[in-house]
């Protein structure tokens, strides 16, 4: 009993000692510091959840950042939009039966949250259809039953709605892993451009029709990138075989892409009648000739009626300030402000390859759109092997795109535009921000159709697996300097200051 009393006495004495008091203060300080750190982490987590744009993107290519075009468009959005992701958030972030590439769903989820944060008019919801099966009942125009539907996001604005499928939102291997195991191998997210397309779709006041002409040996796979681009910008794109069908009377643009044979007389007559529109005009033809020698007198006659002629050869440029990879692949100058004033960045050029030269026959009707005046010319299809590029230079350069305009008595215009390079409309040139090809053609269509809203172009967000959800070697070094070097150094300095202060008391 006496032993216990002595132990209690020692404890009381220690607690009353100067040493214990100082130690208690130290413990309190440490506990308070830890509590502050925990509190800051909780507050930071809540802020990031409430304001996703506060979250830092530490990937090298900014995989979690919205593209500037998206930000600009969303900042001007004046209609209420709801993005309904048709699964629970955890299921979505988990990859939804992903064999590989589940990290792209994490990326997609962050981009969706940032899109909602960018505009006060966007609401993001997650709908679990297994517990809410009646949700789809009111959206009768969407296929909810077939195995191929794969609807992932429902975009709504008032009574207007559209569904974005798995194909719309992600790129994945549709053959090997899925066929064998029922799982997907994802390779990229397209969620950003898919959602913007969906918003354009449900907010567009008028879906302007564009008819792509077939029936003259056109390669439909070749113009798929152009068709996709126009659809992404809320145009209603139709494919019309002129041999058996008529162009749609309510369509404002027709596209003739790289026909390998001439239009038949009947097809040419249909096209001319559509352009004339019973004298009311208001129609626009985009003609893109094939980059090889063809005999197309009926098409040439239509072009000639609009003050232009297409060269029998391929344009080249020898100026290093224009050439990209060789003399036949080069960037161009803009020649008509009407079709560039609404470009977001007119300093970015349009690139062409293997382009025909469009000669202006009647300057009162036709004007150049895209040209190169610096050391450029045309190599004829029947070129003399003994001649050099110098022999084929043209004094005034070449036009790789031009437009002819006719106006009726009411002041309504018809246009025929010729773009000399079919290659410039392939995905290689459209799916990149390095060139203005996609922006230019969308802006051109917006201008000739008098559409008020500006189109935007978004490229797929492709990134390596190691890039998503992790940090790169460069950011690892930076983080190491901060947390292994700077933070301990600050703590050490504070400790030394406190130690010296106490020693000198």
Coordinates of C-alpha atoms in Angstrom, one line a residue:
X1 CA 0.0 0.0 0.0
X2 CA 2.8 2.4 0.9
X3 CA 4.5 1.5 -2.4
X4 CA 1.4 2.6 -4.4
X5 CA 1.2 5.8 -2.4
X6 CA 4.8 6.6 -3.2
X7 CA 4.2 6.0 -6.9
X8 CA 1.2 8.3 -6.9
X9 CA 3.4 10.9 -5.2
X10 CA 6.0 10.7 -7.8
X11 CA 3.4 11.1 -10.6
X12 CA 2.0 14.2 -8.9
X13 CA 5.4 15.6 -8.4
X14 CA 6.3 15.0 -12.1
X15 CA 3.1 16.6 -13.3
X16 CA 3.9 19.7 -11.2
X17 CA 7.5 19.9 -12.4
X18 CA 8.8 22.4 -14.9
X19 CA 9.8 19.5 -17.2
X20 CA 6.3 18.1 -17.3
X21 CA 4.8 21.5 -17.9
X22 CA 7.1 22.1 -20.9
X23 CA 6.4 18.6 -22.2
X24 CA 2.7 19.1 -21.9
X25 CA 2.9 22.3 -23.9
X26 CA 4.9 20.5 -26.6
X27 CA 2.3 17.7 -26.7
X28 CA -0.5 20.2 -27.0
X29 CA 1.3 22.1 -29.8
X30 CA 1.9 18.9 -31.7
X31 CA -1.7 17.8 -31.2
X32 CA -2.9 21.2 -32.3
X33 CA -0.7 21.1 -35.4
X34 CA -1.9 17.7 -36.4
X35 CA -5.5 18.8 -35.8
X36 CA -4.9 21.8 -38.1
X37 CA -3.5 19.7 -40.8
X38 CA -6.4 17.3 -40.7
X39 CA -8.9 20.1 -40.7
X40 CA -7.1 21.7 -43.7
X41 CA -7.3 18.4 -45.6
X42 CA -11.0 18.1 -44.8
X43 CA -11.7 21.6 -45.9
X44 CA -9.6 21.3 -49.0
X45 CA -11.4 18.0 -49.9
X46 CA -14.8 19.7 -49.5
X47 CA -13.7 22.7 -51.5
X48 CA -12.4 20.5 -54.4
X49 CA -15.6 18.5 -54.3
X50 CA -17.7 21.7 -54.4
X51 CA -15.4 23.5 -56.9
X52 CA -13.7 20.9 -59.2
X53 CA -11.6 23.6 -60.9
X54 CA -9.6 23.9 -57.8
X55 CA -8.2 20.4 -58.3
X56 CA -4.6 20.5 -59.7
X57 CA -3.8 18.6 -62.9
X58 CA -0.3 17.2 -62.4
X59 CA -0.2 15.2 -65.7
X60 CA 2.2 16.4 -68.4
X61 CA -0.4 17.0 -71.1
X62 CA -3.1 18.4 -68.9
X63 CA -5.3 15.3 -69.2
X64 CA -7.8 16.6 -66.6
X65 CA -8.1 20.1 -68.1
X66 CA -10.9 21.2 -70.4
X67 CA -9.8 22.6 -73.7
X68 CA -10.1 26.3 -74.3
X69 CA -12.8 25.9 -76.9
X70 CA -14.9 24.0 -74.4
X71 CA -14.5 26.7 -71.8
X72 CA -15.3 29.5 -74.2
X73 CA -18.5 27.7 -75.4
X74 CA -19.7 26.8 -71.9
X75 CA -19.1 30.3 -70.6
X76 CA -21.6 31.6 -73.1
X77 CA -24.2 28.8 -72.5
X78 CA -27.6 30.5 -71.7
X79 CA -29.8 27.4 -71.5
X80 CA -30.2 25.0 -68.6
X81 CA -28.6 21.6 -69.3
X82 CA -28.7 18.4 -67.3
X83 CA -26.1 15.7 -67.9
X84 CA -27.5 12.4 -66.6
X85 CA -24.8 9.7 -66.3
X86 CA -26.8 6.5 -66.4
X87 CA -24.9 4.6 -63.7
X88 CA -23.8 5.3 -60.1
X89 CA -20.7 7.5 -59.8
X90 CA -18.6 4.8 -58.2
X91 CA -19.5 2.3 -61.0
X92 CA -18.7 4.9 -63.6
X93 CA -15.3 5.7 -62.0
X94 CA -14.6 2.0 -61.7
X95 CA -14.5 1.5 -65.4
X96 CA -17.7 -0.3 -66.2
X97 CA -16.4 -3.7 -67.3
X98 CA -13.1 -2.4 -68.4
X99 CA -10.5 -5.0 -69.3
X100 CA -7.9 -2.3 -69.6
X101 CA -8.1 1.5 -69.6
X102 CA -10.4 1.9 -66.6
X103 CA -8.4 5.1 -65.8
X104 CA -10.1 6.8 -68.7
X105 CA -13.4 6.7 -66.8
X106 CA -11.7 8.5 -63.8
X107 CA -10.5 11.1 -66.3
X108 CA -13.9 11.4 -67.9
X109 CA -15.6 11.8 -64.5
X110 CA -13.3 14.7 -63.6
X111 CA -13.9 16.3 -67.0
X112 CA -17.7 16.1 -66.5
X113 CA -17.4 17.7 -63.1
X114 CA -15.3 20.5 -64.5
X115 CA -17.8 21.1 -67.3
X116 CA -20.5 21.4 -64.7
X117 CA -18.3 23.8 -62.7
X118 CA -17.5 25.9 -65.8
X119 CA -21.1 26.8 -66.4
X120 CA -23.8 27.6 -63.9
X121 CA -26.4 26.3 -66.3
X122 CA -25.1 22.7 -66.3
X123 CA -26.3 20.2 -63.7
X124 CA -24.5 16.8 -63.4
X125 CA -26.5 13.8 -62.1
X126 CA -25.8 10.1 -61.7
X127 CA -28.9 7.9 -62.3
X128 CA -28.8 4.2 -61.2
X129 CA -31.2 2.6 -63.7
X130 CA -31.3 -0.6 -61.7
X131 CA -33.0 1.2 -58.8
X132 CA -34.8 3.8 -60.9
X133 CA -36.0 1.8 -63.9
X134 CA -38.9 4.2 -64.8
X135 CA -36.4 7.1 -65.4
X136 CA -36.2 6.3 -69.2
X137 CA -40.0 6.1 -69.8
X138 CA -40.4 9.7 -70.9
X139 CA -37.6 9.6 -73.4
X140 CA -39.4 7.6 -76.0
X141 CA -37.2 8.5 -79.0
X142 CA -34.2 6.7 -77.6
X143 CA -33.5 3.0 -78.0
X144 CA -33.3 1.6 -74.4
X145 CA -33.9 -2.0 -75.1
X146 CA -31.4 -3.4 -77.7
X147 CA -28.1 -4.9 -76.6
X148 CA -26.3 -2.5 -78.9
X149 CA -27.8 0.7 -77.5
X150 CA -25.0 1.3 -74.9
X151 CA -26.5 4.6 -73.8
X152 CA -24.3 6.2 -71.2
X153 CA -25.2 9.9 -70.8
X154 CA -28.6 11.5 -71.4
X155 CA -28.3 15.2 -72.2
X156 CA -31.5 17.2 -71.6
X157 CA -32.6 20.8 -72.0
X158 CA -36.3 21.4 -71.4
X159 CA -38.2 19.0 -73.6
X160 CA -35.2 18.4 -75.9
X161 CA -32.9 15.5 -75.2
X162 CA -30.3 13.2 -76.8
X163 CA -28.4 10.1 -75.7
X164 CA -24.6 9.7 -75.8
X165 CA -23.5 6.2 -76.2
X166 CA -20.3 4.4 -75.0
X167 CA -19.0 4.7 -78.6
X168 CA -19.6 8.5 -78.5
X169 CA -17.7 8.9 -75.2
X170 CA -14.8 6.5 -75.4
X171 CA -12.5 4.8 -77.9
X172 CA -12.0 1.1 -77.4
X173 CA -11.0 -2.1 -79.1
X174 CA -14.3 -3.6 -80.2
X175 CA -12.8 -6.9 -81.4
X176 CA -10.5 -9.0 -79.2
X177 CA -11.1 -8.6 -75.5
X178 CA -14.8 -7.9 -75.7
X179 CA -15.5 -10.8 -78.0
X180 CA -13.5 -13.2 -75.9
X181 CA -14.3 -12.0 -72.4
X182 CA -17.1 -9.5 -72.5
X183 CA -14.8 -6.7 -71.3
X184 CA -13.6 -3.6 -73.1
X185 CA -10.0 -2.4 -73.8
X186 CA -10.3 1.4 -73.6
X187 CA -7.7 3.5 -75.4
X188 CA -9.0 7.1 -75.0
X189 CA -11.9 9.3 -73.7
X190 CA -13.9 11.4 -76.1
X191 CA -16.3 12.6 -73.3
X192 CA -15.5 16.3 -73.8
X193 CA -16.4 16.6 -77.4
X194 CA -19.3 14.1 -77.0
X195 CA -20.9 16.2 -74.3
X196 CA -20.4 19.5 -76.2
X197 CA -21.9 17.8 -79.3
X198 CA -24.9 16.7 -77.1
X199 CA -25.4 20.2 -75.8
X200 CA -25.2 21.7 -79.3
X201 CA -27.7 19.1 -80.3
X202 CA -30.3 20.0 -77.7
X203 CA -29.8 23.7 -77.8
X204 CA -29.6 24.3 -81.6
X205 CA -32.5 26.5 -82.7
X206 CA -32.4 24.9 -86.2
X207 CA -30.6 21.7 -87.4
X208 CA -29.2 22.9 -90.7
X209 CA -29.0 20.1 -93.3
X210 CA -25.9 19.2 -95.2
X211 CA -26.1 16.6 -98.0
X212 CA -23.0 14.6 -99.0
X213 CA -23.3 13.5 -102.6
X214 CA -22.5 10.0 -103.6
X215 CA -23.0 8.0 -106.8
X216 CA -19.9 9.1 -108.7
X217 CA -17.3 6.7 -107.2
X218 CA -16.8 8.6 -104.0
X219 CA -14.9 6.8 -101.2
X220 CA -17.3 7.1 -98.3
X221 CA -14.7 6.1 -95.7
X222 CA -12.5 9.0 -96.8
X223 CA -15.1 11.6 -96.0
X224 CA -16.1 10.0 -92.7
X225 CA -14.0 12.4 -90.7
X226 CA -15.6 15.4 -92.4
X227 CA -19.1 13.9 -91.8
X228 CA -18.3 13.4 -88.1
X229 CA -17.0 16.9 -87.7
X230 CA -20.1 18.4 -89.1
X231 CA -22.3 16.2 -87.0
X232 CA -20.4 17.1 -83.9
X233 CA -21.2 20.7 -84.7
X234 CA -25.0 20.1 -84.8
X235 CA -25.5 19.8 -88.5
X236 CA -27.9 17.3 -89.9
X237 CA -25.7 15.3 -92.3
X238 CA -27.4 13.2 -95.0
X239 CA -25.8 11.0 -97.6
X240 CA -27.6 11.3 -101.0
X241 CA -26.9 9.2 -104.0
X242 CA -27.7 11.5 -106.9
X243 CA -28.1 8.6 -109.3
X244 CA -31.3 7.5 -107.5
X245 CA -32.2 10.3 -105.1
X246 CA -32.7 14.1 -105.1
X247 CA -30.9 16.5 -102.8
X248 CA -33.0 17.6 -99.8
X249 CA -34.9 20.8 -100.5
X250 CA -34.4 22.0 -96.9
X251 CA -30.6 21.4 -96.9
X252 CA -28.5 24.5 -97.3
X253 CA -25.2 22.8 -98.2
X254 CA -24.2 20.0 -100.6
X255 CA -20.7 18.4 -100.5
X256 CA -19.2 16.6 -103.5
X257 CA -16.2 14.9 -102.1
X258 CA -13.5 13.5 -104.5
X259 CA -15.7 11.9 -107.2
X260 CA -13.6 9.5 -109.3
X261 CA -16.0 9.8 -112.2
X262 CA -18.0 12.7 -113.6
X263 CA -21.6 13.4 -112.6
X264 CA -24.0 12.0 -115.1
X265 CA -26.0 14.6 -117.0
X266 CA -29.1 13.8 -115.0
X267 CA -27.1 14.1 -111.7
X268 CA -25.6 17.4 -112.9
X269 CA -29.1 18.7 -113.8
X270 CA -30.4 17.7 -110.3
X271 CA -27.5 19.6 -108.7
X272 CA -28.0 22.7 -110.8
X273 CA -31.7 22.7 -110.1
X274 CA -31.1 22.4 -106.4
X275 CA -28.7 25.3 -106.5
X276 CA -31.1 27.5 -108.5
X277 CA -33.9 26.6 -105.9
X278 CA -36.6 27.9 -108.3
X279 CA -34.8 31.2 -108.4
X280 CA -34.8 31.7 -104.6
X281 CA -31.1 30.7 -104.3
X282 CA -29.7 30.3 -100.7
X283 CA -27.9 27.1 -101.6
X284 CA -24.2 26.3 -101.2
X285 CA -22.0 23.7 -102.9
X286 CA -18.6 22.5 -101.6
X287 CA -16.7 20.7 -104.3
X288 CA -13.5 18.8 -103.4
X289 CA -11.9 17.4 -106.6
X290 CA -9.9 14.2 -106.5
X291 CA -6.1 14.7 -106.5
X292 CA -5.5 12.8 -109.7
X293 CA -6.3 13.2 -113.4
X294 CA -10.0 12.7 -114.2
X295 CA -12.3 13.7 -117.0
X296 CA -15.2 15.6 -115.4
X297 CA -16.7 18.0 -117.9
X298 CA -20.1 18.2 -116.2
X299 CA -18.6 19.1 -112.9
X300 CA -16.2 21.5 -114.5
X301 CA -19.1 23.3 -116.2
X302 CA -20.7 24.0 -112.8
X303 CA -17.4 25.3 -111.5
X304 CA -16.9 27.5 -114.6
X305 CA -20.4 29.0 -114.2
X306 CA -19.1 30.4 -110.8
X307 CA -16.0 31.9 -112.3
X308 CA -13.4 29.2 -111.6
X309 CA -11.3 26.5 -113.2
X310 CA -9.5 23.6 -111.6
X311 CA -5.9 23.0 -112.7
X312 CA -4.8 19.8 -114.4
X313 CA -2.0 19.2 -111.9
X314 CA -0.9 19.2 -108.2
X315 CA 0.1 22.4 -106.4
X316 CA 3.5 22.6 -104.8
X317 CA 5.4 25.2 -102.6
X318 CA 9.1 25.5 -102.1
X319 CA 9.1 28.2 -99.4
X320 CA 10.5 26.8 -96.1
X321 CA 8.1 29.1 -94.2
X322 CA 5.2 27.2 -95.7
X323 CA 6.4 23.7 -96.3
X324 CA 5.5 21.1 -93.7
X325 CA 7.2 17.8 -94.8
X326 CA 7.7 18.1 -98.6
X327 CA 6.8 20.4 -101.5
X328 CA 3.3 19.0 -101.8
X329 CA 2.4 19.4 -98.1
X330 CA 2.2 23.0 -96.9
X331 CA 0.3 25.6 -94.9
X332 CA -1.7 28.4 -96.6
X333 CA -2.7 32.0 -96.2
X334 CA -6.2 33.2 -95.6
X335 CA -7.6 35.4 -98.4
X336 CA -11.1 36.3 -97.5
X337 CA -11.9 38.0 -94.1
X338 CA -15.6 37.0 -94.4
X339 CA -14.7 33.4 -93.5
X340 CA -12.0 34.2 -90.9
X341 CA -13.4 36.9 -88.7
X342 CA -15.1 34.4 -86.4
X343 CA -12.1 32.0 -86.1
X344 CA -11.0 31.7 -82.6
X345 CA -7.3 31.9 -83.7
X346 CA -6.7 33.1 -87.2
X347 CA -3.0 32.8 -86.6
X348 CA -3.2 29.0 -86.9
X349 CA -3.0 28.1 -90.6
X350 CA -4.9 25.6 -92.7
X351 CA -2.7 22.8 -94.0
X352 CA -3.1 21.0 -97.4
X353 CA -1.5 18.1 -99.2
X354 CA -1.7 17.2 -102.9
X355 CA -3.9 20.1 -103.7
X356 CA -5.3 21.2 -107.0
X357 CA -4.9 24.9 -108.0
X358 CA -8.1 26.8 -108.4
X359 CA -7.8 29.5 -111.1
X360 CA -10.0 32.6 -111.0
X361 CA -11.6 33.2 -114.4
X362 CA -14.0 35.9 -113.4
X363 CA -13.0 38.2 -110.5
X364 CA -16.4 39.7 -110.3
X365 CA -17.8 36.3 -109.4
X366 CA -15.0 34.3 -107.8
X367 CA -12.5 35.1 -105.0
X368 CA -9.7 33.1 -103.5
X369 CA -10.2 31.7 -100.0
X370 CA -6.8 30.0 -99.3
X371 CA -3.6 30.6 -101.2
X372 CA 0.2 30.5 -101.3
X373 CA 1.9 33.3 -103.2
X374 CA 5.5 32.6 -102.1
X375 CA 7.4 30.3 -104.5
X376 CA 4.5 28.1 -105.5
X377 CA 3.3 26.5 -108.7
X378 CA 1.6 23.5 -110.3
X379 CA 3.1 20.3 -111.6
X380 CA 0.9 19.1 -114.5
X381 CA -0.4 15.5 -114.4
X382 CA 1.5 15.0 -117.8
X383 CA 4.6 16.7 -116.5
X384 CA 7.8 16.6 -118.6
X385 CA 10.4 14.6 -116.6
X386 CA 13.1 16.9 -118.0
X387 CA 11.7 19.9 -116.3
X388 CA 12.2 21.1 -112.6
X389 CA 10.0 22.8 -110.1
X390 CA 11.4 26.1 -111.2
X391 CA 9.8 25.6 -114.6
X392 CA 6.4 25.2 -113.1
X393 CA 6.4 28.2 -110.7
X394 CA 3.5 30.6 -111.1
X395 CA 4.1 34.3 -110.7
X396 CA 1.1 35.0 -108.5
X397 CA 1.2 31.7 -106.6
X398 CA -1.7 29.3 -106.3
X399 CA -5.1 29.1 -104.8
X400 CA -5.9 25.9 -102.9
X401 CA -9.5 27.1 -102.2
X402 CA -11.8 29.6 -103.9
X403 CA -15.4 30.6 -103.8
X404 CA -17.8 31.8 -106.5
X405 CA -20.9 33.8 -105.6
X406 CA -24.1 34.6 -107.4
X407 CA -26.9 36.8 -106.1
X408 CA -30.6 36.9 -107.2
X409 CA -32.8 40.1 -107.5
X410 CA -33.7 39.7 -103.8
X411 CA -30.1 39.8 -102.7
X412 CA -30.0 36.1 -101.7
X413 CA -26.7 34.4 -102.6
X414 CA -25.7 31.1 -104.0
X415 CA -22.1 29.9 -103.5
X416 CA -19.9 27.3 -105.0
X417 CA -16.6 26.7 -103.1
X418 CA -13.8 24.5 -104.4
X419 CA -11.3 23.1 -101.9
X420 CA -8.4 21.6 -103.9
X421 CA -7.2 19.0 -101.4
X422 CA -9.3 16.0 -100.3
X423 CA -6.5 15.1 -97.9
X424 CA -7.0 18.2 -95.9
X425 CA -10.4 16.8 -94.7
X426 CA -9.0 13.5 -93.4
X427 CA -8.8 12.9 -89.7
X428 CA -5.0 13.5 -89.7
X429 CA -5.7 17.2 -90.4
X430 CA -9.1 17.6 -88.7
X431 CA -8.4 15.9 -85.4
X432 CA -5.6 18.2 -84.3
X433 CA -5.3 21.7 -83.0
X434 CA -2.0 22.2 -84.8
X435 CA -3.9 23.2 -87.9
X436 CA -7.1 25.2 -88.4
X437 CA -8.6 22.8 -90.9
X438 CA -11.5 21.7 -88.7
X439 CA -12.2 25.2 -87.3
X440 CA -12.1 26.7 -90.8
X441 CA -14.5 24.4 -92.5
X442 CA -17.0 24.6 -89.6
X443 CA -16.7 28.4 -89.6
X444 CA -17.1 28.4 -93.4
X445 CA -20.4 26.4 -93.1
X446 CA -21.6 28.6 -90.3
X447 CA -21.0 31.7 -92.4
X448 CA -22.6 30.6 -95.7
X449 CA -25.7 29.2 -93.8
X450 CA -26.0 32.3 -91.6
X451 CA -26.0 30.2 -88.5
X452 CA -25.5 32.4 -85.4
X453 CA -23.8 29.9 -83.1
X454 CA -20.1 29.3 -83.6
X455 CA -19.0 25.7 -84.0
X456 CA -16.2 24.3 -81.8
X457 CA -13.8 21.5 -82.5
X458 CA -12.6 19.2 -79.7
X459 CA -10.0 16.5 -80.2
X460 CA -10.0 13.1 -78.4
X461 CA -8.2 13.2 -75.0
X462 CA -5.6 10.4 -75.6
X463 CA -3.1 9.7 -72.8
X464 CA -1.0 6.7 -71.7
X465 CA -2.2 4.7 -68.8
X466 CA 0.6 5.9 -66.6
X467 CA -0.4 9.4 -67.3
X468 CA -3.9 9.3 -65.8
X469 CA -4.3 9.4 -62.1
X470 CA -0.6 9.6 -61.5
X471 CA 2.2 12.2 -61.8
X472 CA 5.0 12.2 -64.2
X473 CA 8.7 12.0 -63.5
X474 CA 9.0 15.8 -63.6
X475 CA 6.2 16.4 -61.2
X476 CA 7.6 13.6 -59.0
X477 CA 10.8 15.5 -58.6
X478 CA 8.9 18.7 -57.9
X479 CA 6.8 17.0 -55.3
X480 CA 9.9 15.4 -53.7
X481 CA 11.6 18.8 -53.4
X482 CA 8.5 20.2 -51.7
X483 CA 7.6 17.4 -49.3
X484 CA 11.0 15.8 -48.7
X485 CA 13.1 18.9 -48.8
X486 CA 11.2 22.1 -48.2
X487 CA 8.7 21.1 -45.6
X488 CA 11.2 19.3 -43.3
X489 CA 13.6 22.2 -43.7
X490 CA 10.9 24.7 -42.6
X491 CA 10.0 22.4 -39.6
X492 CA 13.7 22.2 -38.7
X493 CA 14.2 26.0 -38.8
X494 CA 11.1 26.5 -36.6
X495 CA 12.4 23.9 -34.2
X496 CA 15.8 25.5 -34.0
X497 CA 14.3 29.0 -33.4
X498 CA 12.2 27.6 -30.5
X499 CA 15.2 25.7 -29.1
X500 CA 17.4 28.8 -29.1
X501 CA 14.6 30.9 -27.7
X502 CA 14.2 28.5 -24.7
X503 CA 17.9 28.2 -24.1
X504 CA 18.3 32.0 -23.8
X505 CA 15.4 32.5 -21.4

